[in-house]
Short mmCIF file of C-alpha atoms in Angstrom, two decimals:
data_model
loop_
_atom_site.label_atom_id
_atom_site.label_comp_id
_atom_site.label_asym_id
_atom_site.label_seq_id
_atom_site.Cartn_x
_atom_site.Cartn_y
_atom_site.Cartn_z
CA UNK A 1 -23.23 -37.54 6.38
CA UNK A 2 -23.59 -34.26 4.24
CA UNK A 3 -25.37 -32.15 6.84
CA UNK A 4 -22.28 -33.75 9.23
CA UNK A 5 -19.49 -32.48 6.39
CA UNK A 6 -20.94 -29.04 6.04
CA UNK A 7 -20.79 -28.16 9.44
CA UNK A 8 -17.68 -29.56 10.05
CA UNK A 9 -16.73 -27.49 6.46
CA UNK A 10 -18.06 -24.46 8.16
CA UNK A 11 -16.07 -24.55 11.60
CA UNK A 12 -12.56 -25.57 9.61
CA UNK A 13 -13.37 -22.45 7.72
CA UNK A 14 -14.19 -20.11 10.50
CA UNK A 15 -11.16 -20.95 12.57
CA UNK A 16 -9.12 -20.37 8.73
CA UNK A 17 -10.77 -16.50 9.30
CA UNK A 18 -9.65 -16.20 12.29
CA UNK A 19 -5.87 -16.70 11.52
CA UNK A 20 -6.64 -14.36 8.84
CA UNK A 21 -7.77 -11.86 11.41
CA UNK A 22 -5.29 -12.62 13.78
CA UNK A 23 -2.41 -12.09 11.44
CA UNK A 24 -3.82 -8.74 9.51
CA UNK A 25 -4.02 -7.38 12.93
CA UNK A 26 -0.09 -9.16 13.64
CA UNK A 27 1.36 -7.10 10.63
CA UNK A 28 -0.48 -4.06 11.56
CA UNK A 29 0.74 -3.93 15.34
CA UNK A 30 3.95 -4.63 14.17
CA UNK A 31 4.35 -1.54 11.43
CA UNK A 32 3.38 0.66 13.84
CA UNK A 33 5.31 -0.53 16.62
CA UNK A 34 8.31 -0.08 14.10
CA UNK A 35 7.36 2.97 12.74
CA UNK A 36 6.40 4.65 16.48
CA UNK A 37 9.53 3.06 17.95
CA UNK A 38 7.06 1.34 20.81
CA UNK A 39 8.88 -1.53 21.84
CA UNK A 40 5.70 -2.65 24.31
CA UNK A 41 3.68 -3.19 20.96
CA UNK A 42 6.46 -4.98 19.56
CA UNK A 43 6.42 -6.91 22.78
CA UNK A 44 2.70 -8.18 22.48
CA UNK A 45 3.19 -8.95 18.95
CA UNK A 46 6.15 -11.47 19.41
CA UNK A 47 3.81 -13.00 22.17
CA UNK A 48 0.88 -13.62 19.93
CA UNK A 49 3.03 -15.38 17.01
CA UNK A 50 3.06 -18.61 18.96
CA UNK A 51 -1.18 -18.40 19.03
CA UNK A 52 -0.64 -18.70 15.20
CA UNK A 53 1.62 -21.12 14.92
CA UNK A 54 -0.98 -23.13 17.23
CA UNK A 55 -3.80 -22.46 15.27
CA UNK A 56 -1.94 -23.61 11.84
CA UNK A 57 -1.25 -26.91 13.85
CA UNK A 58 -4.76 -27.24 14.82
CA UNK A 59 -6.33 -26.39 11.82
CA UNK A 60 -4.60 -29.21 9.73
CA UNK A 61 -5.51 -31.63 12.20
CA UNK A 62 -9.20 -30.42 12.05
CA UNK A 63 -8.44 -30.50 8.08
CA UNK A 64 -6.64 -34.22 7.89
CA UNK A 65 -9.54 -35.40 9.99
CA UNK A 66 -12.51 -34.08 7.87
CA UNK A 67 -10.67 -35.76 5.14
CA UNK A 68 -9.97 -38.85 7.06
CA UNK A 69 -13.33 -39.23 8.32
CA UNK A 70 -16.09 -37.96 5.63
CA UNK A 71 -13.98 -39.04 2.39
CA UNK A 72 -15.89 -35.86 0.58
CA UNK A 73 -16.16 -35.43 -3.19
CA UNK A 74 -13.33 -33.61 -5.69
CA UNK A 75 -14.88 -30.28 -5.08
CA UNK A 76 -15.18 -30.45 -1.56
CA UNK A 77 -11.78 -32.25 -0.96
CA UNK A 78 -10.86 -29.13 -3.09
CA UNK A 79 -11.93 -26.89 -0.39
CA UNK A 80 -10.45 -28.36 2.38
CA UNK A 81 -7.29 -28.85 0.59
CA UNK A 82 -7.28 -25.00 -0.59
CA UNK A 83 -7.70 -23.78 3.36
CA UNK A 84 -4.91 -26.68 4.54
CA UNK A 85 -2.68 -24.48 2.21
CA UNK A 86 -3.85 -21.34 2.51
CA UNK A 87 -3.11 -21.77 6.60
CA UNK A 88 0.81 -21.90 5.65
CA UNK A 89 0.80 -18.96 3.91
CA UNK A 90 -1.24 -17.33 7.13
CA UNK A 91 1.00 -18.79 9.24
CA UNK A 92 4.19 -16.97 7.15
CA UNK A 93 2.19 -13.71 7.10
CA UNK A 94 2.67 -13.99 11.18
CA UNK A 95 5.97 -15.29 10.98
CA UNK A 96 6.76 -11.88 8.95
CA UNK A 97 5.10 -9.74 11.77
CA UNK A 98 7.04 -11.17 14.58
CA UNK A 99 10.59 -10.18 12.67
CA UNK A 100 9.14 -6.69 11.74
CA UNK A 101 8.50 -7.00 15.53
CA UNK A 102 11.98 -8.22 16.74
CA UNK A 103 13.32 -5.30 14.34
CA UNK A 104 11.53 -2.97 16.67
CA UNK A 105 13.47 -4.05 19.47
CA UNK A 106 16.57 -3.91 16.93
CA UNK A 107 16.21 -0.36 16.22
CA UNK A 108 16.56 1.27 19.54
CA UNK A 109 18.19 3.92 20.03
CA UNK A 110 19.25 4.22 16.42
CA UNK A 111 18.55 7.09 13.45
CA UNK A 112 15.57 7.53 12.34
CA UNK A 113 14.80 7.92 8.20
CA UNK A 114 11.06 9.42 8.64
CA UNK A 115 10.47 9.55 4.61
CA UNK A 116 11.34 5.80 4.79
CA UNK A 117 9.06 4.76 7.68
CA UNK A 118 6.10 6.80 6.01
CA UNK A 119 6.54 4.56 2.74
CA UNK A 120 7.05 1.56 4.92
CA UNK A 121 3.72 2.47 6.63
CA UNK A 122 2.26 3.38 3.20
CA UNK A 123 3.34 -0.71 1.91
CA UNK A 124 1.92 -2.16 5.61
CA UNK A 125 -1.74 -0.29 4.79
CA UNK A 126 -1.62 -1.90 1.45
CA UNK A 127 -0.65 -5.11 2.42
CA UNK A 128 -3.38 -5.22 5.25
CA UNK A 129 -6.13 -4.01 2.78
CA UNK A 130 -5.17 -6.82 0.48
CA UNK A 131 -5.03 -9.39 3.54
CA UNK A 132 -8.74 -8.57 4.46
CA UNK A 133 -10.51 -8.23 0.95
CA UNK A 134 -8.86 -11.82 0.30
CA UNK A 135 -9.89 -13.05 3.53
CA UNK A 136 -13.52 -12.06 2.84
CA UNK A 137 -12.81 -13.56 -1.29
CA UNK A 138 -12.28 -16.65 0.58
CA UNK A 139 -16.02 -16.77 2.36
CA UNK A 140 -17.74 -16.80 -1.19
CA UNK A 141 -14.60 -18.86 -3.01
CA UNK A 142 -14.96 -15.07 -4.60
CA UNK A 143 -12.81 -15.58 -8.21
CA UNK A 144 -12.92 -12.30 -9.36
CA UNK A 145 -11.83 -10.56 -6.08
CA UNK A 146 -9.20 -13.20 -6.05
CA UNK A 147 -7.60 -12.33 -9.31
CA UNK A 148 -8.19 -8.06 -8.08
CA UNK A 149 -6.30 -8.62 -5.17
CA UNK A 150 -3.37 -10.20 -6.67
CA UNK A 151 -3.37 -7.76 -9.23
CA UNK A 152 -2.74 -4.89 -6.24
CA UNK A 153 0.58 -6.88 -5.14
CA UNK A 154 2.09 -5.35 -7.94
CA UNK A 155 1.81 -1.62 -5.70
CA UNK A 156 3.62 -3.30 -3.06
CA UNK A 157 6.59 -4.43 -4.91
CA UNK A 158 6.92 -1.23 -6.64
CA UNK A 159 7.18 0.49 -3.49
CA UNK A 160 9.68 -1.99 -2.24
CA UNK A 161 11.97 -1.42 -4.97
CA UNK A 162 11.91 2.69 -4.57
CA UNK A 163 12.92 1.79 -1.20
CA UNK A 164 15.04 -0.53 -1.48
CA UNK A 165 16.98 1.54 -4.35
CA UNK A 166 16.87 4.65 -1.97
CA UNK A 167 18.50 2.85 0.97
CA UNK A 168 21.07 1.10 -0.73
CA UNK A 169 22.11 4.50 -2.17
CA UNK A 170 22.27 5.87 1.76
CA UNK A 171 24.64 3.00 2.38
CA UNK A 172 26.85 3.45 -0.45
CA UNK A 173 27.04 7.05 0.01
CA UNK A 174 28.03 6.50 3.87
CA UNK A 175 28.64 4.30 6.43
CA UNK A 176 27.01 6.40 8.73
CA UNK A 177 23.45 4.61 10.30
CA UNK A 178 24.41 1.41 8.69
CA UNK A 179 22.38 -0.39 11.67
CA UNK A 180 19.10 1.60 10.52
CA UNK A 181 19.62 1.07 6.95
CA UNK A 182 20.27 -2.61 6.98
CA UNK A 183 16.97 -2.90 9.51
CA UNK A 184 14.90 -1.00 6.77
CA UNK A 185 15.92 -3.64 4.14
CA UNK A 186 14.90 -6.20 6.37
CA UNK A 187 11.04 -4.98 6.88
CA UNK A 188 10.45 -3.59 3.34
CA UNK A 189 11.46 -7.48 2.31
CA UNK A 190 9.00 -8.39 4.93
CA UNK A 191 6.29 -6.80 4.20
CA UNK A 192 7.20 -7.86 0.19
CA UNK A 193 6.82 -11.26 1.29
CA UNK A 194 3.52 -10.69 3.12
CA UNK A 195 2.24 -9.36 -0.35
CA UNK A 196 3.48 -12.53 -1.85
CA UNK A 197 1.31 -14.80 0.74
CA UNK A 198 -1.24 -13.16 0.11
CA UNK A 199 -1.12 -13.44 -3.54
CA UNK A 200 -1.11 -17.19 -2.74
CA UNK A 201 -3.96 -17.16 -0.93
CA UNK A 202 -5.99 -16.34 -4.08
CA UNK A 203 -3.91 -18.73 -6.00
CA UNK A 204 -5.80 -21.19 -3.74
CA UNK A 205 -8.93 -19.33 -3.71
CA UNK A 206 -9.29 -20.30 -7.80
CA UNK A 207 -8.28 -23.91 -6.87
CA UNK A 208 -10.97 -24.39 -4.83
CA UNK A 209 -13.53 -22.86 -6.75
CA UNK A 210 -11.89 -24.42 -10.56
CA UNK A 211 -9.76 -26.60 -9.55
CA UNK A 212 -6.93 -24.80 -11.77
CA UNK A 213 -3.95 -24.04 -10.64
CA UNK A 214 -2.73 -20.32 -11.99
CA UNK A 215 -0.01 -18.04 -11.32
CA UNK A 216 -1.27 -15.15 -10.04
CA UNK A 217 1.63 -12.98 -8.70
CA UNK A 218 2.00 -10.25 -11.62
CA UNK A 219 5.65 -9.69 -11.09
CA UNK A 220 7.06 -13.47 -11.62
CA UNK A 221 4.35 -13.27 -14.79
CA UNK A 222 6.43 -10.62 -16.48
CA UNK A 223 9.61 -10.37 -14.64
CA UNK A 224 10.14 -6.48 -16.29
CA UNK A 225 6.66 -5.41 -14.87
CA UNK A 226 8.01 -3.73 -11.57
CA UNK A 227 10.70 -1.80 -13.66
CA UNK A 228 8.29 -0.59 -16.37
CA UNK A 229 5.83 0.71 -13.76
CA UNK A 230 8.29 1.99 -11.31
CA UNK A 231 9.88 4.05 -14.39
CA UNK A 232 6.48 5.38 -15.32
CA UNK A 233 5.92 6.49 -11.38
CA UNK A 234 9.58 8.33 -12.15
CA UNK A 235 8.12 10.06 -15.45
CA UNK A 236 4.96 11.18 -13.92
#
């Protein structure tokens, strides 16, 4: 029964990488579609979202079934419950590339901010960095990674806030490009949200390794965090 469990353990987990993979290589495709204005890119991204969304579904059934079938221990059940979780917040992470995608397509034919688009490329790299080291946190149940790579969410949400304040200040100061602007609000908040997930995902890492459940996200922690570091990035 345990050699039966551990390789069943070991495949639920594998195909739990791969949506990992899968969707760090979604959000990537779909910044630079945006960014490059490729609409073909966008294209092949909006066709793979649906190869997530199947995965999540077939991962849970894999999941329920383990559980169903093996009835492991706490810290096992831990595991499998962790990854079951984890998979939603994967399965967002895609959801988030497909509208970055669809904004592609949005954007045609309209202005162009290129300072924006460099700091929305600048927030994607960060946000894919994070997706991979916690990906690879989640092979060893890795605690201390777990708790690093939360702790880098807080560069992402900085950066969306700069942004955010600089386009709403282009919209108030003219209606001119209102399209673009309003677009550009709509993937910063994306890829904000992908930062979140992610930040999740270690939540669940230090479940299934302590069984605690901890808020990891150091923005909701101290709600004035953003604003103290973003006026220290002014002053420097």
């Amino acid at each position: 029964m345990g050699e039966i469990f551990n390789d069943e353990l070991k495949r639920l987990r594998s195909h739990f990488m791969e949506m990992g993979i899968d969707a760090s290589e979604q959000i990537y495709q779909a910044t630079q579609a945006f960014t490059n204005h490729d609409p073909e890119l966008a294209k092949k991204v909006l066709s793979g979202d649906s190869h997530i969304n199947t995965d999540e579904v077939n991962l849970e059934k894999q999941a329920l079934k383990l559980m169903a079938l093996q009835q492991p221990v706490a810290a096992d059940f831990r595991k499998i419950i962790s990854i079951l979780k984890a998979s939603t917040d994967i399965e967002r992470i895609g959801d988030y590339a497909s509208h970055i995608a669809q904004c592609t397509v949005r954007m045609a034919d309209h202005y162009q901010d290129q300072a924006i688009q460099d700091n929305i490329q600048q927030m994607m790299m960060i946000v894919r960095k994070m997706l991979e080291q916690i990906m690879d946190a989640y092979v060893f149940t890795d605690e201390k990674t777990a708790y690093k790579v939360a702790n880098e969410d807080l560069k992402v949400d900085v950066l969306y806030v700069e942004q955010q304040q600089r386009i709403i200040g282009a919209l108030k100061a003219s209606n001119d490009h209102v399209t673009s602007y309003e677009t550009y609000l709509n993937v910063i908040r994306y890829l904000e949200r992908a930062g979140d997930h992610i930040v999740n995902l270690a939540e669940w890492i230090i479940y299934s390794g302590s069984g605690e459940l901890v808020e990891l996200n150091p923005g909701k922690a101290d709600h004035h965090l953003v604003g103290r570091k973003l006026r220290e990035h002014h002053t420097n």
